[in-house]
PDB file of C-alpha atoms in Angstrom:
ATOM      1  CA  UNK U  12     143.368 -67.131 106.873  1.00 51.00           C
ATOM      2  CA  UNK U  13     142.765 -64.571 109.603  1.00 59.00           C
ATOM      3  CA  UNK U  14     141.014 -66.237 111.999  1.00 89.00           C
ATOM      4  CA  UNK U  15     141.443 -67.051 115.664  1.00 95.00           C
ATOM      5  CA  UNK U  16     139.012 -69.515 117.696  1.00 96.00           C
ATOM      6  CA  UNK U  17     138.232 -69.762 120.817  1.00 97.00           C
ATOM      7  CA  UNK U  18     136.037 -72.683 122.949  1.00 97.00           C
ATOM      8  CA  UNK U  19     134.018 -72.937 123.897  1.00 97.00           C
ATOM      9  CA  UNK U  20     131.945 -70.222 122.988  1.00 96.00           C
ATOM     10  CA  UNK U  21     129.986 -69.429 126.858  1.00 97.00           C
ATOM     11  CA  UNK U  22     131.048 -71.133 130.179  1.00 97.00           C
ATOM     12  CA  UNK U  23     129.772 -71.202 133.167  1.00 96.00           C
ATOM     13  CA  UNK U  24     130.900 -72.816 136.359  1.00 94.00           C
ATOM     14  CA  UNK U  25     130.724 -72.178 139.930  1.00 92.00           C
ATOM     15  CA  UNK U  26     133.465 -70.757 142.326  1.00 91.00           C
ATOM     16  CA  UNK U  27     135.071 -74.235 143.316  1.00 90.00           C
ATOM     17  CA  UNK U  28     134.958 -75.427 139.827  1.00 91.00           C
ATOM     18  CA  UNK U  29     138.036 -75.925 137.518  1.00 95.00           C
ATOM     19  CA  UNK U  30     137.900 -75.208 133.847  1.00 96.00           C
ATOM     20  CA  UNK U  31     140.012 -74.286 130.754  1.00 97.00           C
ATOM     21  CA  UNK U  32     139.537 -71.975 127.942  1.00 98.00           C
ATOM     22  CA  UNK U  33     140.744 -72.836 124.725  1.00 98.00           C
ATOM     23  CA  UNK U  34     142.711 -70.430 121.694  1.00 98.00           C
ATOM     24  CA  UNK U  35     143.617 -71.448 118.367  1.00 97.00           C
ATOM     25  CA  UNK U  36     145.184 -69.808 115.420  1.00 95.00           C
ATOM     26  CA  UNK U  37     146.963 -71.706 112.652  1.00 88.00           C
ATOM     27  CA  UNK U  38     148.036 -68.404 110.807  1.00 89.00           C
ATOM     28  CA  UNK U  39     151.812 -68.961 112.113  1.00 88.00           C
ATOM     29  CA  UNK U  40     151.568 -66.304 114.388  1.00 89.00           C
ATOM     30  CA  UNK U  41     154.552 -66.187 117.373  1.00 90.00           C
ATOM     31  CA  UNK U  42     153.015 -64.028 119.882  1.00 91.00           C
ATOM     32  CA  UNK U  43     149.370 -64.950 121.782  1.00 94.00           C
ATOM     33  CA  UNK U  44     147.772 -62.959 123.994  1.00 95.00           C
ATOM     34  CA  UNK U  45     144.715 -63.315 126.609  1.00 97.00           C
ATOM     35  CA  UNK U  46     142.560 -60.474 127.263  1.00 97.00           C
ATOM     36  CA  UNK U  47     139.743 -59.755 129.927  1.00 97.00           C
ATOM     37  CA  UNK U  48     136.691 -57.450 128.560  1.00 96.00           C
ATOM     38  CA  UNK U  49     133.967 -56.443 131.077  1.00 93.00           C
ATOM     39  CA  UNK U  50     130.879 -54.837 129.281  1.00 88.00           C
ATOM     40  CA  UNK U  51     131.161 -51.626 128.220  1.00 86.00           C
ATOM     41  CA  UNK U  52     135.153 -51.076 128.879  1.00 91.00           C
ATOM     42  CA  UNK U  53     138.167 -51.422 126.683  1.00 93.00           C
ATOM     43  CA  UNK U  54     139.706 -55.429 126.738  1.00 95.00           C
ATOM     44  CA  UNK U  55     142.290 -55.386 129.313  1.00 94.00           C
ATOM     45  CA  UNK U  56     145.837 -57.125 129.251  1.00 93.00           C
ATOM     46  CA  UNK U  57     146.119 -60.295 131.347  1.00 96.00           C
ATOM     47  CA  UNK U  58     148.786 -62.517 129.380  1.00 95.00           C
ATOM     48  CA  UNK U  59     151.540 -62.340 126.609  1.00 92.00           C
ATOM     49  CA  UNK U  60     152.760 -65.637 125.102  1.00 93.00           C
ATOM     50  CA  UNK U  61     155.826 -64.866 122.925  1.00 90.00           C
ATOM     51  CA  UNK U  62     157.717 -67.524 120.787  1.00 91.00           C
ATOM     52  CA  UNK U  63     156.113 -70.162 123.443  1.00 93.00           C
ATOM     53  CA  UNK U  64     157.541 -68.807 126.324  1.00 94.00           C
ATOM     54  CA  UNK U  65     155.334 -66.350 129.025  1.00 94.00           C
ATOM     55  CA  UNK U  66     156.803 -62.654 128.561  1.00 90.00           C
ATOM     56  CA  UNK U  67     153.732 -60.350 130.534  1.00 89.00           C
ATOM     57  CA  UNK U  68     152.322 -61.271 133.345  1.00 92.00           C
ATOM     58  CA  UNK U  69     149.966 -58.195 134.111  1.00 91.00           C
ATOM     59  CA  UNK U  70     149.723 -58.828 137.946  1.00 92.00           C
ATOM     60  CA  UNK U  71     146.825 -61.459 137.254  1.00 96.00           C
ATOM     61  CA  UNK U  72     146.013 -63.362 140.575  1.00 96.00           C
ATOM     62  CA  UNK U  73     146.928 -66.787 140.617  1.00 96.00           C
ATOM     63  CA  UNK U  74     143.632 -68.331 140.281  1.00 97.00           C
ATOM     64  CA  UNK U  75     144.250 -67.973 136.490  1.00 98.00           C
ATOM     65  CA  UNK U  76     147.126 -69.892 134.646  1.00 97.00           C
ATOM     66  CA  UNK U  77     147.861 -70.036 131.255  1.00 98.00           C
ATOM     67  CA  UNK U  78     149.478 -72.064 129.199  1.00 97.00           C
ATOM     68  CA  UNK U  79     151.347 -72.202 125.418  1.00 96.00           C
ATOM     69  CA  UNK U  80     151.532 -76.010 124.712  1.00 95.00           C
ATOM     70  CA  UNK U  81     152.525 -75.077 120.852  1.00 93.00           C
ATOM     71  CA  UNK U  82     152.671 -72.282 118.753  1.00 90.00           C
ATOM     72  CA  UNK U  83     149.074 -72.691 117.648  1.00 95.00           C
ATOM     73  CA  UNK U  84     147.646 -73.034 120.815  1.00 97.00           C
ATOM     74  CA  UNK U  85     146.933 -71.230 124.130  1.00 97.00           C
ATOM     75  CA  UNK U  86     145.036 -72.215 127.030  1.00 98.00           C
ATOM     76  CA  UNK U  87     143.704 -70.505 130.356  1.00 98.00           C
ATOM     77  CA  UNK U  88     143.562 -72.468 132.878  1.00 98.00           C
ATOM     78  CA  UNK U  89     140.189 -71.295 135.878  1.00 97.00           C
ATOM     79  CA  UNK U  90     140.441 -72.533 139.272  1.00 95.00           C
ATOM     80  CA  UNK U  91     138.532 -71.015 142.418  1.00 94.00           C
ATOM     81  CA  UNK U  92     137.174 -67.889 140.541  1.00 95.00           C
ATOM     82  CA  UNK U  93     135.279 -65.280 142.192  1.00 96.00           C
ATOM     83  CA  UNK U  94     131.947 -63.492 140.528  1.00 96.00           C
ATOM     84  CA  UNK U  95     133.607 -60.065 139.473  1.00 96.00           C
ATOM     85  CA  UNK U  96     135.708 -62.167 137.343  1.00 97.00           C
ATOM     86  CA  UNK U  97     132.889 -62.858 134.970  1.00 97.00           C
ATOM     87  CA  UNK U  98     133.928 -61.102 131.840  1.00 97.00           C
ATOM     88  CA  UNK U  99     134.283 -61.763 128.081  1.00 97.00           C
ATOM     89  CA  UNK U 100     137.842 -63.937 127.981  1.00 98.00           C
ATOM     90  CA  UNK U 101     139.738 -62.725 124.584  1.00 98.00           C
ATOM     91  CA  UNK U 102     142.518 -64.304 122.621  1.00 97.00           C
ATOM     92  CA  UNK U 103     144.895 -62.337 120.334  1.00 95.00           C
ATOM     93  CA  UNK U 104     147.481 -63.015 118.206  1.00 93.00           C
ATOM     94  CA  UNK U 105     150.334 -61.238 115.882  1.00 90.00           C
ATOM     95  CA  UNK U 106     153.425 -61.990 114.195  1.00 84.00           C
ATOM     96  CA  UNK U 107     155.601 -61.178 117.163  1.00 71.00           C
ATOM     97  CA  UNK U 108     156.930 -57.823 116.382  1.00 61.00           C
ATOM     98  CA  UNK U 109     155.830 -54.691 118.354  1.00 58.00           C
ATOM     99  CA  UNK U 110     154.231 -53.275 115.740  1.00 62.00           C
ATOM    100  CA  UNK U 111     152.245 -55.820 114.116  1.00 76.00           C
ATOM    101  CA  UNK U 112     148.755 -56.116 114.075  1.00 85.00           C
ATOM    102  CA  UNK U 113     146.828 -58.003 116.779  1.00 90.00           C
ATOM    103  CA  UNK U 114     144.117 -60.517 115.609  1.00 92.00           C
ATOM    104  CA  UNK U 115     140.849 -61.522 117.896  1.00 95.00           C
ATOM    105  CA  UNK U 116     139.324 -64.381 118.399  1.00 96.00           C
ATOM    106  CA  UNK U 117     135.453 -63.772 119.388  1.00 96.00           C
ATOM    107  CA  UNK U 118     135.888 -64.753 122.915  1.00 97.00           C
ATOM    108  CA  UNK U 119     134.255 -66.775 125.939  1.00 97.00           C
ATOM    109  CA  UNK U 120     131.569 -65.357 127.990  1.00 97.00           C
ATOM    110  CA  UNK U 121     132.449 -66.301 131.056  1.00 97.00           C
ATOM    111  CA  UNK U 122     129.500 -66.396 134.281  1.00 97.00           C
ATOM    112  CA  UNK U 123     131.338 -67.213 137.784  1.00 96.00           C
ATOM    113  CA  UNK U 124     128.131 -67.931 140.071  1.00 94.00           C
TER     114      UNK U 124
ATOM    115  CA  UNK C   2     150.276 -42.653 133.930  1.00 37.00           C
ATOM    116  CA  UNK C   3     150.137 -43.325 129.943  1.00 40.00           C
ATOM    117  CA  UNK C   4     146.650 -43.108 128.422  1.00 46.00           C
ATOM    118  CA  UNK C   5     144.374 -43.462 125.383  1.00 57.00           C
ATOM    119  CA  UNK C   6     141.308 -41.937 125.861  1.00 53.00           C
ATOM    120  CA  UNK C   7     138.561 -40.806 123.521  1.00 45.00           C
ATOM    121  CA  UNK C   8     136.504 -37.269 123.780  1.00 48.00           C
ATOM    122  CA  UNK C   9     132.516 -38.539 123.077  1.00 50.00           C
ATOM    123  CA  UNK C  10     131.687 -41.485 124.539  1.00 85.00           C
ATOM    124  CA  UNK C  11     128.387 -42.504 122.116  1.00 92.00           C
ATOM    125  CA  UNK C  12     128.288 -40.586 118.334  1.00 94.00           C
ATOM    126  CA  UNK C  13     124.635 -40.760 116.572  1.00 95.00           C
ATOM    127  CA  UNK C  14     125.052 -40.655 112.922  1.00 96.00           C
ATOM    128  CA  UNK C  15     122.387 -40.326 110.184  1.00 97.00           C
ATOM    129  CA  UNK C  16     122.952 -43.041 107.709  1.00 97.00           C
ATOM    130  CA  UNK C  17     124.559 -42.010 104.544  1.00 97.00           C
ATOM    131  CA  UNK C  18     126.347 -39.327 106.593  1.00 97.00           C
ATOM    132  CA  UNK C  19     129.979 -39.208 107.772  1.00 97.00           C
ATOM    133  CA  UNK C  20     131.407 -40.325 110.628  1.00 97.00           C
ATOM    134  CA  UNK C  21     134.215 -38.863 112.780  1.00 97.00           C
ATOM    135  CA  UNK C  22     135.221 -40.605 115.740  1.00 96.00           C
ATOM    136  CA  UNK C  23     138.252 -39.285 117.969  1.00 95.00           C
ATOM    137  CA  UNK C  24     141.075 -40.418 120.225  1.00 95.00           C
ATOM    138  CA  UNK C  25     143.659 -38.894 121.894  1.00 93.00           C
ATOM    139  CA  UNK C  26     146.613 -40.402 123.057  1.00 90.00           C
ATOM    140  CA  UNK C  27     149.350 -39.160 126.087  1.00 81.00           C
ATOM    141  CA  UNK C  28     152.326 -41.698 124.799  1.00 87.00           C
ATOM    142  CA  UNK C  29     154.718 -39.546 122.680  1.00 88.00           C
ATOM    143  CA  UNK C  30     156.479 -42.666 122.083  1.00 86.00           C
ATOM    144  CA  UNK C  31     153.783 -44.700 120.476  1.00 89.00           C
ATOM    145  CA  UNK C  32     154.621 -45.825 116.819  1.00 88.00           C
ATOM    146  CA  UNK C  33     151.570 -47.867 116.151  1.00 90.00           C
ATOM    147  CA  UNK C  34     148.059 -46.931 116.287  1.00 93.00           C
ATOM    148  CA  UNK C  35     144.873 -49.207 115.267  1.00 94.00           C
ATOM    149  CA  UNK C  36     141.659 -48.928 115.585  1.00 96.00           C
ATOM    150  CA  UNK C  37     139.508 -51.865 116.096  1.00 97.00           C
ATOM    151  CA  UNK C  38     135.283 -52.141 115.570  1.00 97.00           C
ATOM    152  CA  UNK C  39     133.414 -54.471 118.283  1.00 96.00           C
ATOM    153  CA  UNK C  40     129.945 -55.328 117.572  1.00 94.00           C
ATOM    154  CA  UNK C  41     128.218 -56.807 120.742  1.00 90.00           C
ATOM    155  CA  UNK C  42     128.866 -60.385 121.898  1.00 87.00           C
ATOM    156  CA  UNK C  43     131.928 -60.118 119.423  1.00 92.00           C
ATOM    157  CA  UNK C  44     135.677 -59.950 119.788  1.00 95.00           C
ATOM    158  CA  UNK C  45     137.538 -56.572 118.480  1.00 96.00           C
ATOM    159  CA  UNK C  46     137.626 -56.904 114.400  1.00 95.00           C
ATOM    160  CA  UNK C  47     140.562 -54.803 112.970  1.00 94.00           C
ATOM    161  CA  UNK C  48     139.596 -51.879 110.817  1.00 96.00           C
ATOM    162  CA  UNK C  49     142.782 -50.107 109.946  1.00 96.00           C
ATOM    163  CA  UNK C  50     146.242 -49.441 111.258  1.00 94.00           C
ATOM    164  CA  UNK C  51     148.710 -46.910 111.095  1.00 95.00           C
ATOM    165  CA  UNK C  52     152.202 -46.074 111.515  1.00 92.00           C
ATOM    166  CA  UNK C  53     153.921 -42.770 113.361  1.00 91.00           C
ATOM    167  CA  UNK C  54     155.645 -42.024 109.935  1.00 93.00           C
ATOM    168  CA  UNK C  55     152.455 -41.439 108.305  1.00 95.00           C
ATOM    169  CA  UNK C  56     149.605 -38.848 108.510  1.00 96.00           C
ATOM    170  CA  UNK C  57     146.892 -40.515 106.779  1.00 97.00           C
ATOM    171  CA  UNK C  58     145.474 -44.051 105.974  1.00 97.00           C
ATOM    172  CA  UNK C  59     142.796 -45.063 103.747  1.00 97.00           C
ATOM    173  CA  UNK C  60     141.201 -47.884 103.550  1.00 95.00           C
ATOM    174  CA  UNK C  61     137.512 -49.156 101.922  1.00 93.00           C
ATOM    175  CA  UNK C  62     135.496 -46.275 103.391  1.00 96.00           C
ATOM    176  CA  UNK C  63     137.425 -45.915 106.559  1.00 98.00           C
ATOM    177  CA  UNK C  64     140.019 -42.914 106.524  1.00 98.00           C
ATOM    178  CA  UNK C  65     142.837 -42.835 109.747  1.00 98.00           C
ATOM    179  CA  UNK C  66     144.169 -39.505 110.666  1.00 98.00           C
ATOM    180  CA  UNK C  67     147.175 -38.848 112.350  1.00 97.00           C
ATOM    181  CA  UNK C  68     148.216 -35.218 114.334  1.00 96.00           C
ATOM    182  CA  UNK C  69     151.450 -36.475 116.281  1.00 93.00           C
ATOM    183  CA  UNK C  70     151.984 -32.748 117.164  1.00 93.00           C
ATOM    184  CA  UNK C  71     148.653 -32.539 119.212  1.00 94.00           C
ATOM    185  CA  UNK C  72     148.774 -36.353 119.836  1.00 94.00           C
ATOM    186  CA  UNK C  73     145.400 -36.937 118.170  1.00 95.00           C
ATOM    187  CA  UNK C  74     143.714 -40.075 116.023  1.00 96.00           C
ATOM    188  CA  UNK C  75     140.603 -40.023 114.274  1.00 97.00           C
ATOM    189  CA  UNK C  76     138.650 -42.337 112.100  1.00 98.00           C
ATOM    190  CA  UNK C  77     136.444 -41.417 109.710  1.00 98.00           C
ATOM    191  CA  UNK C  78     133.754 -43.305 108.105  1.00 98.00           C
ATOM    192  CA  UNK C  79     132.216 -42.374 104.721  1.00 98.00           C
ATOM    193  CA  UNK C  80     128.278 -43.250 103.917  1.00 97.00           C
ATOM    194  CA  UNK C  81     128.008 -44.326 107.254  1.00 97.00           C
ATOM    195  CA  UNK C  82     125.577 -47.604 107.247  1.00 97.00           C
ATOM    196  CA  UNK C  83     123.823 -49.426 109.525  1.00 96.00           C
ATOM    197  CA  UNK C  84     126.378 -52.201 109.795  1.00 96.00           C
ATOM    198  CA  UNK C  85     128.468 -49.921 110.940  1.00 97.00           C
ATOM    199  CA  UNK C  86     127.142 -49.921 114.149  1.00 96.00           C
ATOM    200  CA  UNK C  87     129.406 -50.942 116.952  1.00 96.00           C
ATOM    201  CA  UNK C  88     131.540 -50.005 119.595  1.00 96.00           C
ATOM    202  CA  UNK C  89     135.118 -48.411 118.199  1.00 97.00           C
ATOM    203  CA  UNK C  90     138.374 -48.588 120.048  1.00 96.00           C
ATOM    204  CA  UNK C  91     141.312 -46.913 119.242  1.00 95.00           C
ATOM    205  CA  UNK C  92     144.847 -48.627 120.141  1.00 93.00           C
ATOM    206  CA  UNK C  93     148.415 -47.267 120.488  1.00 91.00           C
ATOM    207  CA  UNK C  94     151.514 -49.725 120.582  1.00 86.00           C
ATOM    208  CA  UNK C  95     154.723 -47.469 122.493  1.00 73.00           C
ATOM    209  CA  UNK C  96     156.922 -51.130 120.990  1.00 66.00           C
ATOM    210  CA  UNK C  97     159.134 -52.890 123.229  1.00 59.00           C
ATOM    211  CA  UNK C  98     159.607 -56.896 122.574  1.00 53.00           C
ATOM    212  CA  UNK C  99     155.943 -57.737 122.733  1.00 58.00           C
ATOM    213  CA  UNK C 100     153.227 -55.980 120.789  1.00 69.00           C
ATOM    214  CA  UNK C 101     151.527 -54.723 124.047  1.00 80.00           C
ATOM    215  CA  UNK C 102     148.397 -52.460 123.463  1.00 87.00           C
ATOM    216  CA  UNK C 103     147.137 -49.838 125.591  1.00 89.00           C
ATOM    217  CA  UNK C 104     143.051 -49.186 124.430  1.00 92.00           C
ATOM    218  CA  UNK C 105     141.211 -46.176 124.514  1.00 91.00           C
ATOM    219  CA  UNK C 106     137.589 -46.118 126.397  1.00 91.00           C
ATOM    220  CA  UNK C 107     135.878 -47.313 123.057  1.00 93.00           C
ATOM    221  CA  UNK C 108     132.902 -45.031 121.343  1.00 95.00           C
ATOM    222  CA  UNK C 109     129.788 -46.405 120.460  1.00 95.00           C
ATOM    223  CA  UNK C 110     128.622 -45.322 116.939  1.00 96.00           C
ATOM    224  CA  UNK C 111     124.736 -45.469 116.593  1.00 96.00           C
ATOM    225  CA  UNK C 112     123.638 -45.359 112.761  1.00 96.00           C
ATOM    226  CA  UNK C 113     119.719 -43.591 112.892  1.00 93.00           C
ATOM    227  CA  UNK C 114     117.630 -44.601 109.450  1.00 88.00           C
TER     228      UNK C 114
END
């Protein structure tokens, strides 16, 4: 089983609002990772989760927060958003070594009005 | 700074035909290399992978190259089909402790009937 989910599926909340986004992956995979996509560009880096523990932080502001509760599961917390960061939200996941293969989930769409 | 960048943006292909897209890469230390398909409103799907010890890859009618001497990656796609239409990224891994993945621009692969 190679597959990674992620909820809800679109989301859309307002600039004071709070809200989470949700990754799962049951494949027993160490390392999690959250991604930001804006159309027609290459997913950038945001997060790296590895063994539980935060290991990249890629200069994200603040008003994003993520969290590894378990190994199966990976969260990203929203608070205070602004419109340009509406984007497609993506969750990976690999083994843990630097050369394994990274696994998507299909992503939130994500409208900040 | 380090890059992955590809030389044609959008690639029309008859279907049947062969496809050839390209990437070049600027990280002589990169030991990983995948490329990924993303069809719209959909997260990255792994296609095939390879390592810096090898040349070539082949998989069910995808075919990675590898030129580490002119830092080059291509993926070709035999009897191109209409399902094969999507957006294609390459990614390079340089290692480290986290598999952290630097993307190319992405090319978009039109299939004509």
């Amino acid at each position: 089983d190679t597959e990674v989910t992620q909820t809800p599926k679109h989301l859309v909340m307002g600039m004071t609002n709070k809200k989470s986004l949700k990754c799962e992956q049951h494949m027993g995979h160490r390392a999690m990772y959250w991604y930001k996509q804006k159309a027609k560009k290459p997913p950038e880096l945001m997060f790296v989760y590895s063994y539980e523990k935060l290991s990249i932080n890629e200069s994200v502001p603040s008003r994003f927060s993520p969290e590894c509760p378990n190994s199966s599961l990976l969260n990203l917390h929203l608070h205070a958003l602004q419109p340009e960061d509406s984007a497609l939200y993506l969750c990976a996941t690999t083994w843990a070594g630097s050369t394994d293969t990274q696994y998507f989930g299909p992503g939130t769409r994500l409208t900040v009005l | 700074g380090e890059s992955v960048g590809l030389h044609l943006p959008t690639l029309s292909v008859q279907e049947g035909d062969n496809s050839i897209i390209n990437c070049a890469y600027s990280n002589s230390a990169s030991d990983y290399f995948i490329w990924y398909k993303q069809e719209s409103g959909k997260g990255p799907q792994f296609i095939i992978d390879i390592r810096s010890n090898m040349d070539k890859r082949q998989g069910q009618r995808v075919t990675v190259l590898l030129n580490k001497t002119v830092k080059h990656l291509s993926l070709q796609i035999a009897a191109t089909q209409p399902g094969d239409s999507a957006v294609y990224f390459c990614a390079e891994n340089a290692g480290g402790t986290a598999s952290k993945l630097t993307f190319g621009t992405g090319t978009r692969l039109q299939v004509t009937l």
